[in-house]
XYZ file of C-alpha atoms in Angstrom:
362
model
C 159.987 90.064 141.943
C 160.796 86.679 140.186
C 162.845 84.168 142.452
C 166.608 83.110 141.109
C 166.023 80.490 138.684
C 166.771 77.373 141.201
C 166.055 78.539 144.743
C 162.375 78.444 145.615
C 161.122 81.544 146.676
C 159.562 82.239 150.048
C 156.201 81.359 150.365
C 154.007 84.067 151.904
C 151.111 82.017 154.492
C 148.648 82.893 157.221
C 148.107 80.631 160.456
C 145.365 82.042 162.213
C 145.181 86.136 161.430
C 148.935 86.565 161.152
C 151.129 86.360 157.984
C 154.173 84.697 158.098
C 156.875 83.985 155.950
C 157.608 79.983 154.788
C 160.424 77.979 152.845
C 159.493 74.553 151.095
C 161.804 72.326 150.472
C 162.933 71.520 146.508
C 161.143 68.049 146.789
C 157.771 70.007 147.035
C 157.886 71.343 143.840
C 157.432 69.562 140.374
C 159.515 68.427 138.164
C 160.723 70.906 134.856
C 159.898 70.733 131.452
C 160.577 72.640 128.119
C 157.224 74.873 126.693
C 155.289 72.868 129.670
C 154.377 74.537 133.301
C 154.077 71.589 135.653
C 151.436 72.020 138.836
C 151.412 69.853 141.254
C 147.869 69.151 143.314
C 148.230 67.734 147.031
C 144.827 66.432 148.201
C 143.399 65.828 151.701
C 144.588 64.673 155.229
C 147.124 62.406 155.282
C 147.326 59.080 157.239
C 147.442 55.481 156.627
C 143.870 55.127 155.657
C 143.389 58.866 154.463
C 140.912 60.496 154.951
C 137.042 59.943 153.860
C 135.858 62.159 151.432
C 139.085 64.427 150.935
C 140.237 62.705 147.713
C 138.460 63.061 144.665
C 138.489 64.648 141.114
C 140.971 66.664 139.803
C 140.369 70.186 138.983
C 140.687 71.618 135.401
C 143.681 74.146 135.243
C 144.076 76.719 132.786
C 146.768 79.248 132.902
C 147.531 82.767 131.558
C 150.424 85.127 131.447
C 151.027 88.248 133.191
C 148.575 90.388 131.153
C 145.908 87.572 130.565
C 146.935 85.923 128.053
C 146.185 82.196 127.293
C 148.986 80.287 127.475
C 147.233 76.433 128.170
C 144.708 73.695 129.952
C 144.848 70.657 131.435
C 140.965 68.851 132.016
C 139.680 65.605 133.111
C 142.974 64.646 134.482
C 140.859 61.618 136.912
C 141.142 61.293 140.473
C 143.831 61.333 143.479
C 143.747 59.752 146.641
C 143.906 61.646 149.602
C 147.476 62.636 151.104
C 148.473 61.938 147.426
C 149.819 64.345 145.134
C 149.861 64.591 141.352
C 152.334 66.247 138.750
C 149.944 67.673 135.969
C 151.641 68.678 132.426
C 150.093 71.856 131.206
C 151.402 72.027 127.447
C 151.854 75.911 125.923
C 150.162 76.879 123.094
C 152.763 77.434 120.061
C 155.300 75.901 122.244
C 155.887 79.228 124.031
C 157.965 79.370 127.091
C 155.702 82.499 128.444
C 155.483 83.073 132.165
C 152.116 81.486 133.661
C 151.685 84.430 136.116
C 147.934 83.302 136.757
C 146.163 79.980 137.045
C 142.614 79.347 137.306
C 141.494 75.969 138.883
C 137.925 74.640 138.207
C 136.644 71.759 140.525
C 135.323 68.792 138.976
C 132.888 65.648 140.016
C 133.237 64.736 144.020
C 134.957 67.134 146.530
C 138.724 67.478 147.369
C 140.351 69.271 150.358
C 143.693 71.128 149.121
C 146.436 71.959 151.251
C 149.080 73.450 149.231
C 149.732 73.807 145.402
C 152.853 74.420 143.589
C 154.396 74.555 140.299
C 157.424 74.939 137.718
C 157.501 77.149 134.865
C 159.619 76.805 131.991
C 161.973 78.698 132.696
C 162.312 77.173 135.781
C 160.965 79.382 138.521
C 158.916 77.741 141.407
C 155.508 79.008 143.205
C 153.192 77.665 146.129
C 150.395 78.330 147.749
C 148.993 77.011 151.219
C 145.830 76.020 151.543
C 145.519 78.595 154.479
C 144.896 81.400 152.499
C 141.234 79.406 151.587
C 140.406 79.397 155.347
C 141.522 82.863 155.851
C 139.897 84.325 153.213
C 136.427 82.598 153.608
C 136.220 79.208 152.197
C 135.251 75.494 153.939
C 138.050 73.858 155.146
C 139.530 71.094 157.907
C 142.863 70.441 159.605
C 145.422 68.306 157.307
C 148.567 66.052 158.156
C 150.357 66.889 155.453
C 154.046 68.030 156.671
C 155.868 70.845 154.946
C 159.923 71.041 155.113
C 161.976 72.541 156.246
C 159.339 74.196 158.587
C 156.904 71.630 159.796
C 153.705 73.252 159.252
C 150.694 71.442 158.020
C 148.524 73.504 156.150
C 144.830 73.482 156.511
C 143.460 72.567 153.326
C 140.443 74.566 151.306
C 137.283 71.907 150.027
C 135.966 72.744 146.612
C 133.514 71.230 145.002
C 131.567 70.985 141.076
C 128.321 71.754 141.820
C 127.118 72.548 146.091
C 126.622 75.385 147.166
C 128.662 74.161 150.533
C 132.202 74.211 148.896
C 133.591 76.811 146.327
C 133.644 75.451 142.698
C 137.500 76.964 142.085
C 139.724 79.672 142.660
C 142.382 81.594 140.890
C 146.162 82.033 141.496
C 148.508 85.377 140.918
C 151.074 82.787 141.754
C 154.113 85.842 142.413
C 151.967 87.666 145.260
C 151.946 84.811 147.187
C 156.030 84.398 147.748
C 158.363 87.001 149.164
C 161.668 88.366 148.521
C 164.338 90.744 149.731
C 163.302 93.253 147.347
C 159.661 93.528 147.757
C 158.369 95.801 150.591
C 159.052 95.499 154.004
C 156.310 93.656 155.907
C 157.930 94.098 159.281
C 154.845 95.408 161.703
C 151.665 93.590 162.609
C 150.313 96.349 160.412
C 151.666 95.990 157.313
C 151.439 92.194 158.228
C 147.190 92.952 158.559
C 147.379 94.828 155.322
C 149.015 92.341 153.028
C 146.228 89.457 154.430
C 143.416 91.592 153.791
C 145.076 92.976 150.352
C 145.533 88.817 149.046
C 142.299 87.965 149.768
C 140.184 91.076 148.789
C 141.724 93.017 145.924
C 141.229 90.231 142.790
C 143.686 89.476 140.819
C 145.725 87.951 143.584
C 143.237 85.266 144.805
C 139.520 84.789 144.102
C 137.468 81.731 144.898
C 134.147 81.103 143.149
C 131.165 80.263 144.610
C 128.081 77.488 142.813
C 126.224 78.820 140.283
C 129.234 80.568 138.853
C 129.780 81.458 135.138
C 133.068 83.185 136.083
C 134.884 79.851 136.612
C 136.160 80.332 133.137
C 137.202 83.569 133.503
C 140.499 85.113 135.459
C 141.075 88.630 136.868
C 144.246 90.039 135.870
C 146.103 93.306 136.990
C 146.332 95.703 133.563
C 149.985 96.896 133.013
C 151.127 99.501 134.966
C 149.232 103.101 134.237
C 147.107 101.139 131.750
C 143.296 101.487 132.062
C 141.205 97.963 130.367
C 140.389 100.522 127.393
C 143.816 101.384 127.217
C 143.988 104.862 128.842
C 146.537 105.757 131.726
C 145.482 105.166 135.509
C 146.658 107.897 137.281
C 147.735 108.137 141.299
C 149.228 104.791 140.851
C 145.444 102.944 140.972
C 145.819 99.742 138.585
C 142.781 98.560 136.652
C 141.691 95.365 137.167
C 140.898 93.556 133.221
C 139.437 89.964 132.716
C 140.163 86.782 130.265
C 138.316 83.880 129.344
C 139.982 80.789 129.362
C 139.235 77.968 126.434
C 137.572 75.086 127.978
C 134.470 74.558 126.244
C 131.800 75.519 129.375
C 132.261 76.569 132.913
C 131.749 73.997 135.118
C 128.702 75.494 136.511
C 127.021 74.887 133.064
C 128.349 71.102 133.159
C 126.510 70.986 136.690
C 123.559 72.237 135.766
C 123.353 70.015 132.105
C 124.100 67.098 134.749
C 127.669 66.136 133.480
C 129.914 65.633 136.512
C 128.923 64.516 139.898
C 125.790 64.588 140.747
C 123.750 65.727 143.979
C 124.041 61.288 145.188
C 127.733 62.124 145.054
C 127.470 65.299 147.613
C 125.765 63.149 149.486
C 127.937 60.172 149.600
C 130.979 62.405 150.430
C 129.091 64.161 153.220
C 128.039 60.183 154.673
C 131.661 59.214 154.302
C 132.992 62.555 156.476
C 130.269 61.657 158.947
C 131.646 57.732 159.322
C 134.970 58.827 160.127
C 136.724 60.319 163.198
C 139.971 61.926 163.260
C 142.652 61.967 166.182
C 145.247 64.477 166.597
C 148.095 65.402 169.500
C 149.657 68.535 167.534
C 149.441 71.286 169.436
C 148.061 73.757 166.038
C 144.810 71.518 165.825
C 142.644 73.096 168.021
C 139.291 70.995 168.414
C 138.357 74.637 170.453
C 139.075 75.940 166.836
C 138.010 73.659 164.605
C 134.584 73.657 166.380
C 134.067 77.937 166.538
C 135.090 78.299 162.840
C 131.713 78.317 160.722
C 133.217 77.698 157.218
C 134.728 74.177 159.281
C 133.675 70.966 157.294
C 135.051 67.569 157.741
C 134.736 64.209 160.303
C 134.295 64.601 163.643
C 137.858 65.587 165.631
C 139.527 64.535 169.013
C 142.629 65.880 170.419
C 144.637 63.879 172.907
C 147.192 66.553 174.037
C 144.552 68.744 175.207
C 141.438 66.267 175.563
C 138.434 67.812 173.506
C 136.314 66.543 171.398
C 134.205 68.321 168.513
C 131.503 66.873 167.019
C 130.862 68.939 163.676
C 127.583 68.135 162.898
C 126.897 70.169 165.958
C 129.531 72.196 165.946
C 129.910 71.337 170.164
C 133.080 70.700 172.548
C 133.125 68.167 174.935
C 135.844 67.182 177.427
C 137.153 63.339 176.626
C 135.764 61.522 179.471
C 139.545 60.662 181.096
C 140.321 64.096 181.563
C 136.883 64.816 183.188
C 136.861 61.713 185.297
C 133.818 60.910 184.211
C 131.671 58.670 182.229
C 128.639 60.743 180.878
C 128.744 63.992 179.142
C 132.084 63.156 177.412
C 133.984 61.817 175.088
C 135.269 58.506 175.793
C 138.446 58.596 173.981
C 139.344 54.534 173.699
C 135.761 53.425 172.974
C 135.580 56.932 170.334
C 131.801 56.958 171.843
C 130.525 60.664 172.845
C 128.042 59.690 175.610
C 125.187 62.710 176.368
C 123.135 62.123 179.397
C 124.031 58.197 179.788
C 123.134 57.299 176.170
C 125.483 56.850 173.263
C 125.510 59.466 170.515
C 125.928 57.365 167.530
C 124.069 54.569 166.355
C 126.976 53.255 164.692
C 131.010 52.662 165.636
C 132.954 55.303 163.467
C 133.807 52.825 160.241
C 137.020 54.855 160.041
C 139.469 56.103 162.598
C 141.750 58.804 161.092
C 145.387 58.470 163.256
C 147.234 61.581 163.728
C 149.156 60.925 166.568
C 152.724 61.025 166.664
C 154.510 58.068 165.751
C 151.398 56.860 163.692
């Protein structure tokens, strides 16, 4: 069900293995336009220094109406910093004012970690989508500092990437599955609750990400009308068919990876070097070094919380205790040099160049 034209609708988002039920605040949302849908890209971890290797290039976006139809692109839009957010125009063909049900985003050049995404249709009616439905539903991603209103979550954000087999090279949106309103079912037990996460994240249409070498990036997955098969007969015992469309930028951007346009393997490389130089302190209670560490689609800098005192270090993938919490000096993390010391030596060679402040207050 569409929201009322000026009151956002509630966003449906997963922390952990449970779904729960989220309001953003107007100022999250883009701005409106006539015959334009306006998406807005949030990037990274914020902080005063952001965060290594989280801001990037931003994706190409094409979207489509409820039955697949092309509506409009936006490409080679440049680059955003991390914590930053950008407003990106999408024109419509024939200056229509068609409903963008479905958007497909296609990464380009060096990796970027995305927390949430909304948008603004013509007509006025507002989307989003947190970046923990990525994580949930099997893609890389980290911890970010970006702070929602009214409720004060901050959504882990989902890494894609051009051309690594490490991140997924896009993903596609069925932006009205992902928000919740009074008349849509009921999803008042842990059960139905289960259902719904494993329904978003497995059946298609509602969310796919794509995986390097892809040719598919171009392409969307869209829910046939109701009773309609792709060939046009009727779908009976209320199955619906699953059809595809091809958007209208010139080549996926697997091709453009493997013809060498975009980034190239130096830049993988050079974002992986600048995650590894960086270290990144938290106190909130929902970053979970414990958590961070155990997850095996986890990618980012190295993590230390102060509430609870643990240390990850991801290149490992191990906890340690922080050395004043342990009272001890070896086999720890010493949390005011930022020095993991194993068996009396020093881990790293090098001082972290970059020390990512979470704290509160900072």
């Amino acid at each position: 069900m569409l929201p009322l034209l000026g009151l956002p609708p509630i966003v449906l988002g997963v922390i952990g293995m449970i779904l729960g039920f989220y309001e953003l605040a107007k100022n999250h949302y883009p701005y409106r336009k006539p015959h334009h849908t306006i998406v807005r890209i949030t990037v990274g971890l914020d902080s005063k220094d952001g965060l290594s290797g989280a801001g990037g290039d931003l994706p190409d976006i094409q979207i489509f109406n409820e039955v697949g139809g092309y509506i409009g692109k936006a490409s080679k839009r440049g680059k955003i910093k991390s914590g930053e957010f950008v407003d990106i125009p999408i024109k419509h063909n024939h200056h229509s004012s068609q409903q963008p049900a479905y958007a497909l985003f296609a990464a380009n050049g060096n990796a970027i970690c995305i927390p949430h995404v909304t948008t603004t249709w013509p007509d006025g009616s507002q989307y989003a989508w947190l970046g923990d439905w990525g994580r949930r539903c099997g893609g890389m991603w980290y911890y970010s500092n970006i702070y929602l209103l009214p409720s004060g979550i901050k959504p882990n954000c989902l890494w894609i990437d051009e051309n690594t087999e490490r991140f997924r090279t896009g993903f596609q949106l069925h932006w009205p599955e992902f928000s919740h309103d009074d008349g849509d079912e009921a999803l008042d037990t842990a059960e139905a609750k289960a259902a719904k996460v494993d329904y978003l994240c497995t059946a298609g249409p509602p969310f796919t990400m794509h995986t390097y070498p892809n040719s598919h990036t171009n392409q969307i997955a869209f829910w046939e009308p109701e009773g309609k098969g792709v060939n046009g007969s009727r779908v009976e015992n209320g199955h619906r068919a699953i059809g595809s469309a091809t958007g209208m930028l010139k080549r996926p951007a697997s091709v453009r990876s493997e013809s060498g346009e975009g980034n190239s393997g130096a830049d993988e490389l050079t974002t992986e070097a600048l995650v590894g130089m960086s270290l990144v302190v938290s106190d909130a209670e929902e970053h979970s070094a414990e958590e961070l560490c155990g997850s095996p689609d986890s990618f980012g800098p190295d993590f230390f919380n102060a509430r609870t005192g643990t240390f990850c270090r991801m290149s490992e993938k191990t906890i340690w205790p922080a050395c004043s919490s342990a009272n001890s000096t070896d086999n720890c993390f010493h949390d005011t040099l930022h020095q993991l010391v194993v068996d009396g030596i020093v881990a790293r060679d090098e001082p972290y160049a970059k020390i990512i402040d979470w704290t509160a207050g900072k």
